[in-house]
PDB file of C-alpha atoms and ligand atoms in Angstrom:
ATOM      1  CA  MET A   1       0.000   0.000   0.000  1.00  0.00           C
ATOM      2  CA  GLU A   2       3.075   2.233  -0.143  1.00  0.00           C
ATOM      3  CA  ASN A   3       2.174   5.532  -1.829  1.00  0.00           C
ATOM      4  CA  SER A   4      -1.453   4.432  -2.349  1.00  0.00           C
ATOM      5  CA  LEU A   5      -2.503   7.756  -0.797  1.00  0.00           C
ATOM      6  CA  LYS A   6       0.215   9.959  -2.305  1.00  0.00           C
ATOM      7  CA  GLY A   7      -0.954  13.552  -2.705  1.00  0.00           C
ATOM      8  CA  GLN A   8      -4.083  13.061  -0.584  1.00  0.00           C
ATOM      9  CA  LYS A   9      -4.961  15.165   2.453  1.00  0.00           C
ATOM     10  CA  ALA A  10      -6.515  13.449   5.447  1.00  0.00           C
ATOM     11  CA  ILE A  11      -8.042  14.646   8.714  1.00  0.00           C
ATOM     12  CA  ILE A  12      -8.068  11.993  11.451  1.00  0.00           C
ATOM     13  CA  THR A  13     -10.142  13.114  14.427  1.00  0.00           C
ATOM     14  CA  GLY A  14      -8.969  12.031  17.876  1.00  0.00           C
ATOM     15  CA  SER A  15      -5.532  10.989  16.648  1.00  0.00           C
ATOM     16  CA  SER A  16      -3.511  11.868  19.756  1.00  0.00           C
ATOM     17  CA  SER A  17      -4.095   8.340  21.085  1.00  0.00           C
ATOM     18  CA  GLY A  18      -5.088   4.759  20.366  1.00  0.00           C
ATOM     19  CA  ILE A  19      -6.814   3.845  17.113  1.00  0.00           C
ATOM     20  CA  GLY A  20      -6.673   7.402  15.727  1.00  0.00           C
ATOM     21  CA  LYS A  21      -2.920   7.435  16.272  1.00  0.00           C
ATOM     22  CA  GLY A  22      -2.571   4.078  14.493  1.00  0.00           C
ATOM     23  CA  VAL A  23      -4.694   5.252  11.572  1.00  0.00           C
ATOM     24  CA  ALA A  24      -2.797   8.550  11.301  1.00  0.00           C
ATOM     25  CA  LEU A  25       0.564   6.754  11.150  1.00  0.00           C
ATOM     26  CA  SER A  26      -0.716   4.209   8.598  1.00  0.00           C
ATOM     27  CA  LEU A  27      -2.151   6.965   6.361  1.00  0.00           C
ATOM     28  CA  ALA A  28       1.095   8.940   6.614  1.00  0.00           C
ATOM     29  CA  ALA A  29       3.082   5.787   5.747  1.00  0.00           C
ATOM     30  CA  ALA A  30       0.861   5.394   2.656  1.00  0.00           C
ATOM     31  CA  GLY A  31       1.884   8.873   1.495  1.00  0.00           C
ATOM     32  CA  ALA A  32      -0.950  11.111   2.747  1.00  0.00           C
ATOM     33  CA  ASP A  33      -0.498  14.568   4.250  1.00  0.00           C
ATOM     34  CA  ILE A  34      -2.326  14.400   7.559  1.00  0.00           C
ATOM     35  CA  VAL A  35      -4.028  16.457  10.249  1.00  0.00           C
ATOM     36  CA  ILE A  36      -3.658  15.151  13.798  1.00  0.00           C
ATOM     37  CA  ASN A  37      -6.696  16.364  15.746  1.00  0.00           C
ATOM     38  CA  TYR A  38      -7.015  16.329  19.528  1.00  0.00           C
ATOM     39  CA  ALA A  39      -9.233  17.874  22.206  1.00  0.00           C
ATOM     40  CA  GLY A  40      -7.061  17.959  25.336  1.00  0.00           C
ATOM     41  CA  SER A  41      -3.830  15.961  24.863  1.00  0.00           C
ATOM     42  CA  LYS A  42      -1.555  18.457  23.108  1.00  0.00           C
ATOM     43  CA  GLU A  43       1.734  16.751  23.979  1.00  0.00           C
ATOM     44  CA  LYS A  44       0.519  13.334  22.851  1.00  0.00           C
ATOM     45  CA  ALA A  45      -0.728  14.862  19.581  1.00  0.00           C
ATOM     46  CA  GLU A  46       2.678  16.440  18.987  1.00  0.00           C
ATOM     47  CA  GLU A  47       4.405  13.099  19.648  1.00  0.00           C
ATOM     48  CA  VAL A  48       2.199  11.436  17.013  1.00  0.00           C
ATOM     49  CA  ALA A  49       2.990  14.304  14.616  1.00  0.00           C
ATOM     50  CA  SER A  50       6.701  13.817  15.108  1.00  0.00           C
ATOM     51  CA  LEU A  51       6.394  10.061  14.404  1.00  0.00           C
ATOM     52  CA  ALA A  52       4.258  10.756  11.305  1.00  0.00           C
ATOM     53  CA  SER A  53       6.703  13.360   9.951  1.00  0.00           C
ATOM     54  CA  GLN A  54       9.271  10.619   9.402  1.00  0.00           C
ATOM     55  CA  PHE A  55       7.250   9.436   6.395  1.00  0.00           C
ATOM     56  CA  GLY A  56       7.994  12.695   4.570  1.00  0.00           C
ATOM     57  CA  GLY A  57       4.495  14.167   4.111  1.00  0.00           C
ATOM     58  CA  LYS A  58       3.068  17.322   5.655  1.00  0.00           C
ATOM     59  CA  VAL A  59       1.669  16.980   9.176  1.00  0.00           C
ATOM     60  CA  LEU A  60      -0.535  19.535  10.954  1.00  0.00           C
ATOM     61  CA  VAL A  61      -1.717  19.376  14.552  1.00  0.00           C
ATOM     62  CA  ILE A  62      -5.110  21.004  15.202  1.00  0.00           C
ATOM     63  CA  LYS A  63      -6.977  21.261  18.501  1.00  0.00           C
ATOM     64  CA  ALA A  64     -10.749  21.038  18.030  1.00  0.00           C
ATOM     65  CA  ASP A  65     -13.595  19.553  20.028  1.00  0.00           C
ATOM     66  CA  VAL A  66     -15.527  17.582  17.395  1.00  0.00           C
ATOM     67  CA  SER A  67     -18.810  18.229  19.231  1.00  0.00           C
ATOM     68  CA  ASP A  68     -18.383  22.003  18.787  1.00  0.00           C
ATOM     69  CA  GLU A  69     -19.637  23.296  15.424  1.00  0.00           C
ATOM     70  CA  THR A  70     -17.433  26.403  15.387  1.00  0.00           C
ATOM     71  CA  GLU A  71     -14.263  24.477  16.255  1.00  0.00           C
ATOM     72  CA  VAL A  72     -15.001  21.845  13.583  1.00  0.00           C
ATOM     73  CA  LYS A  73     -15.526  24.544  10.937  1.00  0.00           C
ATOM     74  CA  GLU A  74     -12.259  26.208  11.992  1.00  0.00           C
ATOM     75  CA  MET A  75     -10.393  22.871  11.768  1.00  0.00           C
ATOM     76  CA  PHE A  76     -11.570  22.388   8.181  1.00  0.00           C
ATOM     77  CA  SER A  77     -10.808  26.033   7.178  1.00  0.00           C
ATOM     78  CA  LYS A  78      -7.314  25.782   8.616  1.00  0.00           C
ATOM     79  CA  THR A  79      -6.696  22.461   6.873  1.00  0.00           C
ATOM     80  CA  ILE A  80      -7.887  23.824   3.507  1.00  0.00           C
ATOM     81  CA  GLN A  81      -5.789  26.943   3.976  1.00  0.00           C
ATOM     82  CA  GLU A  82      -2.623  24.959   4.811  1.00  0.00           C
ATOM     83  CA  LEU A  83      -3.033  21.796   2.704  1.00  0.00           C
ATOM     84  CA  GLY A  84      -5.327  22.996  -0.105  1.00  0.00           C
ATOM     85  CA  THR A  85      -8.223  20.588   0.439  1.00  0.00           C
ATOM     86  CA  VAL A  86      -9.429  17.491   2.281  1.00  0.00           C
ATOM     87  CA  ASP A  87      -9.634  14.150   0.406  1.00  0.00           C
ATOM     88  CA  ILE A  88     -10.104  11.791   3.371  1.00  0.00           C
ATOM     89  CA  LEU A  89     -11.897  12.223   6.691  1.00  0.00           C
ATOM     90  CA  VAL A  90     -11.476   9.593   9.393  1.00  0.00           C
ATOM     91  CA  ASN A  91     -14.260  10.230  11.916  1.00  0.00           C
ATOM     92  CA  ASN A  92     -12.581   8.536  14.858  1.00  0.00           C
ATOM     93  CA  ALA A  93     -12.823  10.683  18.025  1.00  0.00           C
ATOM     94  CA  GLY A  94     -14.868   8.978  20.701  1.00  0.00           C
ATOM     95  CA  LEU A  95     -15.162   8.163  24.373  1.00  0.00           C
ATOM     96  CA  GLN A  96     -17.163   6.247  26.973  1.00  0.00           C
ATOM     97  CA  LYS A  97     -19.018   7.522  30.061  1.00  0.00           C
ATOM     98  CA  ASP A  98     -20.278   4.298  31.585  1.00  0.00           C
ATOM     99  CA  ALA A  99     -23.055   3.753  34.130  1.00  0.00           C
ATOM    100  CA  PRO A 100     -25.879   1.296  34.744  1.00  0.00           C
ATOM    101  CA  PHE A 101     -28.819   2.565  32.674  1.00  0.00           C
ATOM    102  CA  HIS A 102     -31.015   3.502  35.640  1.00  0.00           C
ATOM    103  CA  GLU A 103     -28.191   5.579  37.113  1.00  0.00           C
ATOM    104  CA  MET A 104     -26.978   7.216  33.888  1.00  0.00           C
ATOM    105  CA  THR A 105     -27.062  11.005  34.066  1.00  0.00           C
ATOM    106  CA  LEU A 106     -28.230  13.208  31.220  1.00  0.00           C
ATOM    107  CA  ASP A 107     -24.744  14.678  31.186  1.00  0.00           C
ATOM    108  CA  GLN A 108     -23.209  11.213  30.599  1.00  0.00           C
ATOM    109  CA  TRP A 109     -25.732  10.565  27.823  1.00  0.00           C
ATOM    110  CA  ASN A 110     -25.251  13.966  26.137  1.00  0.00           C
ATOM    111  CA  LYS A 111     -21.455  13.879  26.351  1.00  0.00           C
ATOM    112  CA  VAL A 112     -21.172  10.524  24.553  1.00  0.00           C
ATOM    113  CA  ILE A 113     -23.831  11.285  21.932  1.00  0.00           C
ATOM    114  CA  GLY A 114     -22.323  14.766  21.427  1.00  0.00           C
ATOM    115  CA  ILE A 115     -18.787  13.560  20.716  1.00  0.00           C
ATOM    116  CA  ASN A 116     -19.339  10.088  19.229  1.00  0.00           C
ATOM    117  CA  LEU A 117     -22.374  10.828  17.033  1.00  0.00           C
ATOM    118  CA  THR A 118     -22.916  14.587  16.619  1.00  0.00           C
ATOM    119  CA  GLY A 119     -19.134  14.948  16.211  1.00  0.00           C
ATOM    120  CA  GLN A 120     -19.243  12.550  13.251  1.00  0.00           C
ATOM    121  CA  PHE A 121     -22.183  14.483  11.741  1.00  0.00           C
ATOM    122  CA  LEU A 122     -20.410  17.852  12.064  1.00  0.00           C
ATOM    123  CA  CYS A 123     -17.121  16.610  10.579  1.00  0.00           C
ATOM    124  CA  ALA A 124     -18.768  14.602   7.775  1.00  0.00           C
ATOM    125  CA  ARG A 125     -20.893  17.622   6.779  1.00  0.00           C
ATOM    126  CA  GLU A 126     -17.795  19.838   6.474  1.00  0.00           C
ATOM    127  CA  ALA A 127     -15.968  17.120   4.518  1.00  0.00           C
ATOM    128  CA  VAL A 128     -18.841  16.626   2.053  1.00  0.00           C
ATOM    129  CA  ASN A 129     -19.070  20.388   1.494  1.00  0.00           C
ATOM    130  CA  GLU A 130     -15.338  20.545   0.776  1.00  0.00           C
ATOM    131  CA  PHE A 131     -15.491  17.537  -1.599  1.00  0.00           C
ATOM    132  CA  LEU A 132     -18.353  19.184  -3.535  1.00  0.00           C
ATOM    133  CA  ARG A 133     -16.566  22.569  -3.637  1.00  0.00           C
ATOM    134  CA  ARG A 134     -13.287  21.069  -4.886  1.00  0.00           C
ATOM    135  CA  GLY A 135     -14.563  18.739  -7.595  1.00  0.00           C
ATOM    136  CA  ILE A 136     -12.995  15.489  -8.702  1.00  0.00           C
ATOM    137  CA  ASN A 137      -9.294  15.179  -9.546  1.00  0.00           C
ATOM    138  CA  PRO A 138      -8.725  11.821 -11.289  1.00  0.00           C
ATOM    139  CA  HIS A 139      -4.941  12.162 -10.805  1.00  0.00           C
ATOM    140  CA  ILE A 140      -5.531  12.026  -7.044  1.00  0.00           C
ATOM    141  CA  SER A 141      -8.428   9.564  -6.660  1.00  0.00           C
ATOM    142  CA  LYS A 142     -11.309   8.011  -8.582  1.00  0.00           C
ATOM    143  CA  ALA A 143     -13.600   9.239  -5.777  1.00  0.00           C
ATOM    144  CA  LEU A 144     -14.559  12.829  -5.013  1.00  0.00           C
ATOM    145  CA  GLY A 145     -13.788  12.097  -1.371  1.00  0.00           C
ATOM    146  CA  LYS A 146     -13.714   9.326   1.212  1.00  0.00           C
ATOM    147  CA  ILE A 147     -15.070   9.233   4.762  1.00  0.00           C
ATOM    148  CA  ILE A 148     -14.318   6.460   7.241  1.00  0.00           C
ATOM    149  CA  CYS A 149     -16.451   6.316  10.383  1.00  0.00           C
ATOM    150  CA  MET A 150     -15.007   4.570  13.433  1.00  0.00           C
ATOM    151  CA  SER A 151     -17.961   2.644  14.731  1.00  0.00           C
ATOM    152  CA  SER A 152     -17.771  -0.484  16.913  1.00  0.00           C
ATOM    153  CA  VAL A 153     -19.033  -4.031  17.257  1.00  0.00           C
ATOM    154  CA  HIS A 154     -21.543  -2.268  19.530  1.00  0.00           C
ATOM    155  CA  GLN A 155     -23.430  -0.931  16.514  1.00  0.00           C
ATOM    156  CA  GLU A 156     -24.659  -4.534  16.512  1.00  0.00           C
ATOM    157  CA  ILE A 157     -24.028  -6.053  19.969  1.00  0.00           C
ATOM    158  CA  PRO A 158     -26.197  -4.497  22.703  1.00  0.00           C
ATOM    159  CA  TRP A 159     -24.135  -3.313  25.698  1.00  0.00           C
ATOM    160  CA  SER A 160     -25.833  -2.968  29.039  1.00  0.00           C
ATOM    161  CA  GLU A 161     -24.162  -0.362  31.289  1.00  0.00           C
ATOM    162  CA  HIS A 162     -22.960   1.428  28.128  1.00  0.00           C
ATOM    163  CA  VAL A 163     -26.276   2.343  26.493  1.00  0.00           C
ATOM    164  CA  ASN A 164     -25.087   5.844  25.547  1.00  0.00           C
ATOM    165  CA  TYR A 165     -22.066   4.340  23.746  1.00  0.00           C
ATOM    166  CA  ALA A 166     -24.049   1.583  22.003  1.00  0.00           C
ATOM    167  CA  ALA A 167     -26.713   4.117  20.930  1.00  0.00           C
ATOM    168  CA  SER A 168     -24.012   6.414  19.512  1.00  0.00           C
ATOM    169  CA  LYS A 169     -22.534   3.552  17.458  1.00  0.00           C
ATOM    170  CA  GLY A 170     -25.944   2.349  16.243  1.00  0.00           C
ATOM    171  CA  GLY A 171     -26.576   5.950  15.182  1.00  0.00           C
ATOM    172  CA  ILE A 172     -23.282   6.081  13.283  1.00  0.00           C
ATOM    173  CA  MET A 173     -24.357   3.052  11.236  1.00  0.00           C
ATOM    174  CA  LEU A 174     -27.428   4.783   9.788  1.00  0.00           C
ATOM    175  CA  LEU A 175     -25.718   8.173   9.579  1.00  0.00           C
ATOM    176  CA  MET A 176     -23.026   6.509   7.452  1.00  0.00           C
ATOM    177  CA  LYS A 177     -25.463   4.535   5.276  1.00  0.00           C
ATOM    178  CA  SER A 178     -27.745   7.533   4.720  1.00  0.00           C
ATOM    179  CA  ILE A 179     -24.836   9.744   3.630  1.00  0.00           C
ATOM    180  CA  ALA A 180     -23.611   6.922   1.354  1.00  0.00           C
ATOM    181  CA  GLN A 181     -27.043   6.602  -0.255  1.00  0.00           C
ATOM    182  CA  GLY A 182     -27.334  10.374  -0.791  1.00  0.00           C
ATOM    183  CA  TYR A 183     -23.874  11.093  -2.187  1.00  0.00           C
ATOM    184  CA  ALA A 184     -22.809   7.924  -4.024  1.00  0.00           C
ATOM    185  CA  ALA A 185     -23.794   9.492  -7.369  1.00  0.00           C
ATOM    186  CA  LYS A 186     -21.439  12.386  -6.571  1.00  0.00           C
ATOM    187  CA  LYS A 187     -18.623   9.793  -6.162  1.00  0.00           C
ATOM    188  CA  ILE A 188     -18.287  10.218  -2.396  1.00  0.00           C
ATOM    189  CA  ARG A 189     -17.540   6.964  -0.586  1.00  0.00           C
ATOM    190  CA  ILE A 190     -18.306   6.535   3.109  1.00  0.00           C
ATOM    191  CA  ASN A 191     -17.831   3.325   5.097  1.00  0.00           C
ATOM    192  CA  SER A 192     -17.445   2.272   8.721  1.00  0.00           C
ATOM    193  CA  ILE A 193     -14.821   0.245  10.515  1.00  0.00           C
ATOM    194  CA  CYS A 194     -16.213  -1.681  13.487  1.00  0.00           C
ATOM    195  CA  PRO A 195     -13.397  -2.620  15.851  1.00  0.00           C
ATOM    196  CA  GLY A 196     -13.848  -5.323  18.487  1.00  0.00           C
ATOM    197  CA  ALA A 197     -11.364  -5.081  21.357  1.00  0.00           C
ATOM    198  CA  ILE A 198      -8.275  -3.114  20.324  1.00  0.00           C
ATOM    199  CA  ARG A 199      -5.437  -2.476  22.779  1.00  0.00           C
ATOM    200  CA  THR A 200      -5.864   1.262  23.586  1.00  0.00           C
ATOM    201  CA  PRO A 201      -6.344   3.401  26.714  1.00  0.00           C
ATOM    202  CA  ILE A 202     -10.179   3.440  26.296  1.00  0.00           C
ATOM    203  CA  ASN A 203     -10.481  -0.221  27.385  1.00  0.00           C
ATOM    204  CA  LYS A 204      -7.378  -0.754  29.527  1.00  0.00           C
ATOM    205  CA  ASP A 205      -9.543  -2.422  32.181  1.00  0.00           C
ATOM    206  CA  ALA A 206     -10.206  -5.235  29.691  1.00  0.00           C
ATOM    207  CA  TRP A 207      -6.539  -6.041  28.887  1.00  0.00           C
ATOM    208  CA  GLY A 208      -4.355  -4.385  31.542  1.00  0.00           C
ATOM    209  CA  THR A 209      -3.690  -7.513  33.632  1.00  0.00           C
ATOM    210  CA  PRO A 210      -3.049 -11.142  32.551  1.00  0.00           C
ATOM    211  CA  ASP A 211      -6.352 -12.118  34.236  1.00  0.00           C
ATOM    212  CA  SER A 212      -8.441  -9.502  32.447  1.00  0.00           C
ATOM    213  CA  LEU A 213      -6.777 -10.292  29.102  1.00  0.00           C
ATOM    214  CA  ASN A 214      -7.461 -13.988  29.619  1.00  0.00           C
ATOM    215  CA  LYS A 215     -11.123 -13.278  30.375  1.00  0.00           C
ATOM    216  CA  LEU A 216     -11.367 -11.041  27.293  1.00  0.00           C
ATOM    217  CA  MET A 217     -10.360 -14.033  25.133  1.00  0.00           C
ATOM    218  CA  ASN A 218     -13.761 -15.600  25.920  1.00  0.00           C
ATOM    219  CA  LEU A 219     -15.216 -12.888  23.676  1.00  0.00           C
ATOM    220  CA  ILE A 220     -12.676 -13.249  20.832  1.00  0.00           C
ATOM    221  CA  PRO A 221     -12.795 -16.526  18.868  1.00  0.00           C
ATOM    222  CA  TYR A 222      -9.486 -15.683  17.144  1.00  0.00           C
ATOM    223  CA  LYS A 223      -7.873 -15.505  20.619  1.00  0.00           C
ATOM    224  CA  ARG A 224      -5.864 -12.337  20.302  1.00  0.00           C
ATOM    225  CA  ILE A 225      -6.558  -8.717  21.143  1.00  0.00           C
ATOM    226  CA  GLY A 226      -6.551  -6.312  18.183  1.00  0.00           C
ATOM    227  CA  GLU A 227      -3.715  -3.839  17.735  1.00  0.00           C
ATOM    228  CA  ILE A 228      -4.001  -0.302  16.348  1.00  0.00           C
ATOM    229  CA  GLU A 229      -2.141  -1.418  13.199  1.00  0.00           C
ATOM    230  CA  ASP A 230      -4.987  -3.878  12.447  1.00  0.00           C
ATOM    231  CA  ILE A 231      -7.289  -0.880  12.087  1.00  0.00           C
ATOM    232  CA  GLY A 232      -4.694   1.317  10.331  1.00  0.00           C
ATOM    233  CA  LYS A 233      -4.289  -1.195   7.482  1.00  0.00           C
ATOM    234  CA  VAL A 234      -8.036  -1.385   6.846  1.00  0.00           C
ATOM    235  CA  ALA A 235      -8.318   2.407   6.956  1.00  0.00           C
ATOM    236  CA  VAL A 236      -5.600   2.805   4.296  1.00  0.00           C
ATOM    237  CA  TRP A 237      -7.374   0.303   2.054  1.00  0.00           C
ATOM    238  CA  LEU A 238     -10.780   1.961   2.533  1.00  0.00           C
ATOM    239  CA  ALA A 239      -9.288   5.380   1.795  1.00  0.00           C
ATOM    240  CA  SER A 240      -7.513   4.181  -1.365  1.00  0.00           C
ATOM    241  CA  ASP A 241      -8.800   3.427  -4.869  1.00  0.00           C
ATOM    242  CA  GLN A 242      -8.158  -0.267  -4.078  1.00  0.00           C
ATOM    243  CA  SER A 243     -11.622  -0.252  -2.474  1.00  0.00           C
ATOM    244  CA  ASP A 244     -13.285   1.983  -5.100  1.00  0.00           C
ATOM    245  CA  HIS A 245     -16.456  -0.127  -5.335  1.00  0.00           C
ATOM    246  CA  ILE A 246     -16.950  -0.344  -1.545  1.00  0.00           C
ATOM    247  CA  ASN A 247     -19.552   2.131  -0.318  1.00  0.00           C
ATOM    248  CA  GLY A 248     -22.009   2.301   2.588  1.00  0.00           C
ATOM    249  CA  THR A 249     -20.704  -0.795   4.323  1.00  0.00           C
ATOM    250  CA  SER A 250     -19.311  -1.756   7.728  1.00  0.00           C
ATOM    251  CA  ILE A 251     -16.125  -3.782   8.031  1.00  0.00           C
ATOM    252  CA  PHE A 252     -15.804  -5.645  11.323  1.00  0.00           C
ATOM    253  CA  VAL A 253     -12.210  -5.926  12.564  1.00  0.00           C
ATOM    254  CA  ASP A 254     -12.939  -7.959  15.663  1.00  0.00           C
ATOM    255  CA  GLY A 255     -11.303 -11.411  15.563  1.00  0.00           C
ATOM    256  CA  GLY A 256     -14.816 -12.838  15.340  1.00  0.00           C
ATOM    257  CA  MET A 257     -16.353 -11.064  18.352  1.00  0.00           C
ATOM    258  CA  THR A 258     -19.634 -10.693  16.440  1.00  0.00           C
ATOM    259  CA  LEU A 259     -19.856 -14.487  15.984  1.00  0.00           C
ATOM    260  CA  TYR A 260     -21.499 -14.803  19.430  1.00  0.00           C
ATOM    261  CA  PRO A 261     -18.753 -17.084  20.827  1.00  0.00           C
ATOM    262  CA  GLY A 262     -20.931 -17.926  23.863  1.00  0.00           C
ATOM    263  CA  PHE A 263     -22.825 -20.277  21.518  1.00  0.00           C
ATOM    264  CA  THR A 264     -19.717 -22.272  20.498  1.00  0.00           C
ATOM    265  CA  THR A 265     -20.679 -25.029  22.928  1.00  0.00           C
ATOM    266  CA  ASN A 266     -24.434 -24.820  22.314  1.00  0.00           C
ATOM    267  CA  GLY A 267     -24.938 -21.684  24.478  1.00  0.00           C
TER     268      GLY A 267
HETATM  269  P1  NAP B 301      -8.557   6.560  23.056  1.00  0.00           P
HETATM  270  O1  NAP B 301      -7.229   5.930  23.009  1.00  0.00           O
HETATM  271  O2  NAP B 301      -9.142   6.962  24.356  1.00  0.00           O
HETATM  272  O3  NAP B 301      -8.535   7.819  22.080  1.00  0.00           O
HETATM  273  C1  NAP B 301      -9.621   8.687  21.951  1.00  0.00           C
HETATM  274  C2  NAP B 301      -9.222   9.853  21.090  1.00  0.00           C
HETATM  275  O4  NAP B 301     -10.378  10.696  20.914  1.00  0.00           O
HETATM  276  C3  NAP B 301      -8.133  10.716  21.716  1.00  0.00           C
HETATM  277  O5  NAP B 301      -7.246  11.133  20.703  1.00  0.00           O
HETATM  278  C4  NAP B 301      -8.914  11.918  22.259  1.00  0.00           C
HETATM  279  O6  NAP B 301      -8.129  13.102  22.254  1.00  0.00           O
HETATM  280  C5  NAP B 301     -10.002  12.039  21.216  1.00  0.00           C
HETATM  281  N1  NAP B 301     -11.147  12.797  21.678  1.00  0.00           N
HETATM  282  C6  NAP B 301     -11.940  12.591  22.765  1.00  0.00           C
HETATM  283  N2  NAP B 301     -12.886  13.546  22.841  1.00  0.00           N
HETATM  284  C7  NAP B 301     -12.696  14.373  21.767  1.00  0.00           C
HETATM  285  C8  NAP B 301     -13.360  15.525  21.285  1.00  0.00           C
HETATM  286  N3  NAP B 301     -14.407  16.061  21.919  1.00  0.00           N
HETATM  287  N4  NAP B 301     -12.893  16.103  20.152  1.00  0.00           N
HETATM  288  C9  NAP B 301     -11.816  15.604  19.513  1.00  0.00           C
HETATM  289  N5  NAP B 301     -11.148  14.511  19.919  1.00  0.00           N
HETATM  290  C10 NAP B 301     -11.591  13.912  21.039  1.00  0.00           C
HETATM  291  O7  NAP B 301      -9.676   5.625  22.393  1.00  0.00           O
HETATM  292  P2  NAP B 301      -9.618   4.576  21.170  1.00  0.00           P
HETATM  293  O8  NAP B 301      -9.787   3.247  21.718  1.00  0.00           O
HETATM  294  O9  NAP B 301      -8.470   4.871  20.277  1.00  0.00           O
HETATM  295  O10 NAP B 301     -10.983   4.948  20.425  1.00  0.00           O
HETATM  296  C11 NAP B 301     -11.028   5.607  19.165  1.00  0.00           C
HETATM  297  C12 NAP B 301     -12.339   5.280  18.487  1.00  0.00           C
HETATM  298  O11 NAP B 301     -12.425   3.878  18.275  1.00  0.00           O
HETATM  299  C13 NAP B 301     -13.580   5.670  19.295  1.00  0.00           C
HETATM  300  O12 NAP B 301     -14.588   6.156  18.422  1.00  0.00           O
HETATM  301  C14 NAP B 301     -14.006   4.348  19.914  1.00  0.00           C
HETATM  302  O13 NAP B 301     -15.382   4.311  20.198  1.00  0.00           O
HETATM  303  C15 NAP B 301     -13.648   3.402  18.772  1.00  0.00           C
HETATM  304  N6  NAP B 301     -13.520   1.994  19.221  1.00  0.00           N
HETATM  305  C16 NAP B 301     -12.494   1.587  20.019  1.00  0.00           C
HETATM  306  C17 NAP B 301     -12.402   0.249  20.392  1.00  0.00           C
HETATM  307  C18 NAP B 301     -11.279  -0.291  21.219  1.00  0.00           C
HETATM  308  O14 NAP B 301     -11.302  -1.483  21.544  1.00  0.00           O
HETATM  309  N7  NAP B 301     -10.280   0.483  21.572  1.00  0.00           N
HETATM  310  C19 NAP B 301     -13.380  -0.657  19.973  1.00  0.00           C
HETATM  311  C20 NAP B 301     -14.426  -0.203  19.178  1.00  0.00           C
HETATM  312  C21 NAP B 301     -14.482   1.124  18.791  1.00  0.00           C
HETATM  313  P3  NAP B 301      -7.763  13.891  23.641  1.00  0.00           P
HETATM  314  O15 NAP B 301      -7.017  12.913  24.502  1.00  0.00           O
HETATM  315  O16 NAP B 301      -6.947  15.035  23.188  1.00  0.00           O
HETATM  316  O17 NAP B 301      -9.081  14.273  24.251  1.00  0.00           O
END
């Protein structure tokens, strides 16, 4: 996939950590100029930028809360001013605010929906507007633009004690498909990646000790935790012309978590 994204400009939201970091580095390694976006972790964002710079492309670091309309608009204006356009958006920023349903506060609900779902709406809307403004450049890509939404296995698997998170990911699925349906004729491609358990700070409780990691394997038929590179490789492929006929779909990168492993021995 070396140089498969040469000349393309990508914004990766929430790329100061975890999956966003992995995707940013993979896109940079494939030749893209990239924007590292963060909300609070400036130093971590700058560390990712310094790693990404080694691949030779341009790297910008932009602070923006994806749930804030003004900050999202400013992130896109700054990117267009500095890099010329946006060809790829990776809608990745997300978090969890967990509580049993009957104890969940409105603040916990609104925070997760605001960042995980409304954040994807705000960024995708700016990206689509930029794609339409710019027009197609066949020397760069067969598509007018590409959007990758970071969803989760929890767009499909219900998750008690995380209903805000599961609702945000279920929402992303139909947000993604509806945008795909509306803009396919304009040559905009939008797809989701649905990670299972990937080794990042968001779920350290699930892999941080040998015991917890062992228990996690009950949920993963392939018997290994995912790494950020597993997601980065799929993101590069989805952003490249290699996947030009893939639109409006969800790719599960989960070692089989959605195979309901509890039923392996008859349930
Ligand atoms: P992570 O390591 O905690 O990283 C989250 C990233 O999101 C950080 O860069 C954080 O930046 C950023 N962020 C948080 N709030 C933001 C906001 N308001 N505006 C902009 N950026 C914001 O988590 P992760 O595991 O990589 O998760 C990334 C995505 O993958 C999420 O959408 C998550 O739901 C999804 N996912 C993860 C897993 C998994 O197993 N890890 C599984 C399924 C889906 P700051 O630190 O600067 O705030």
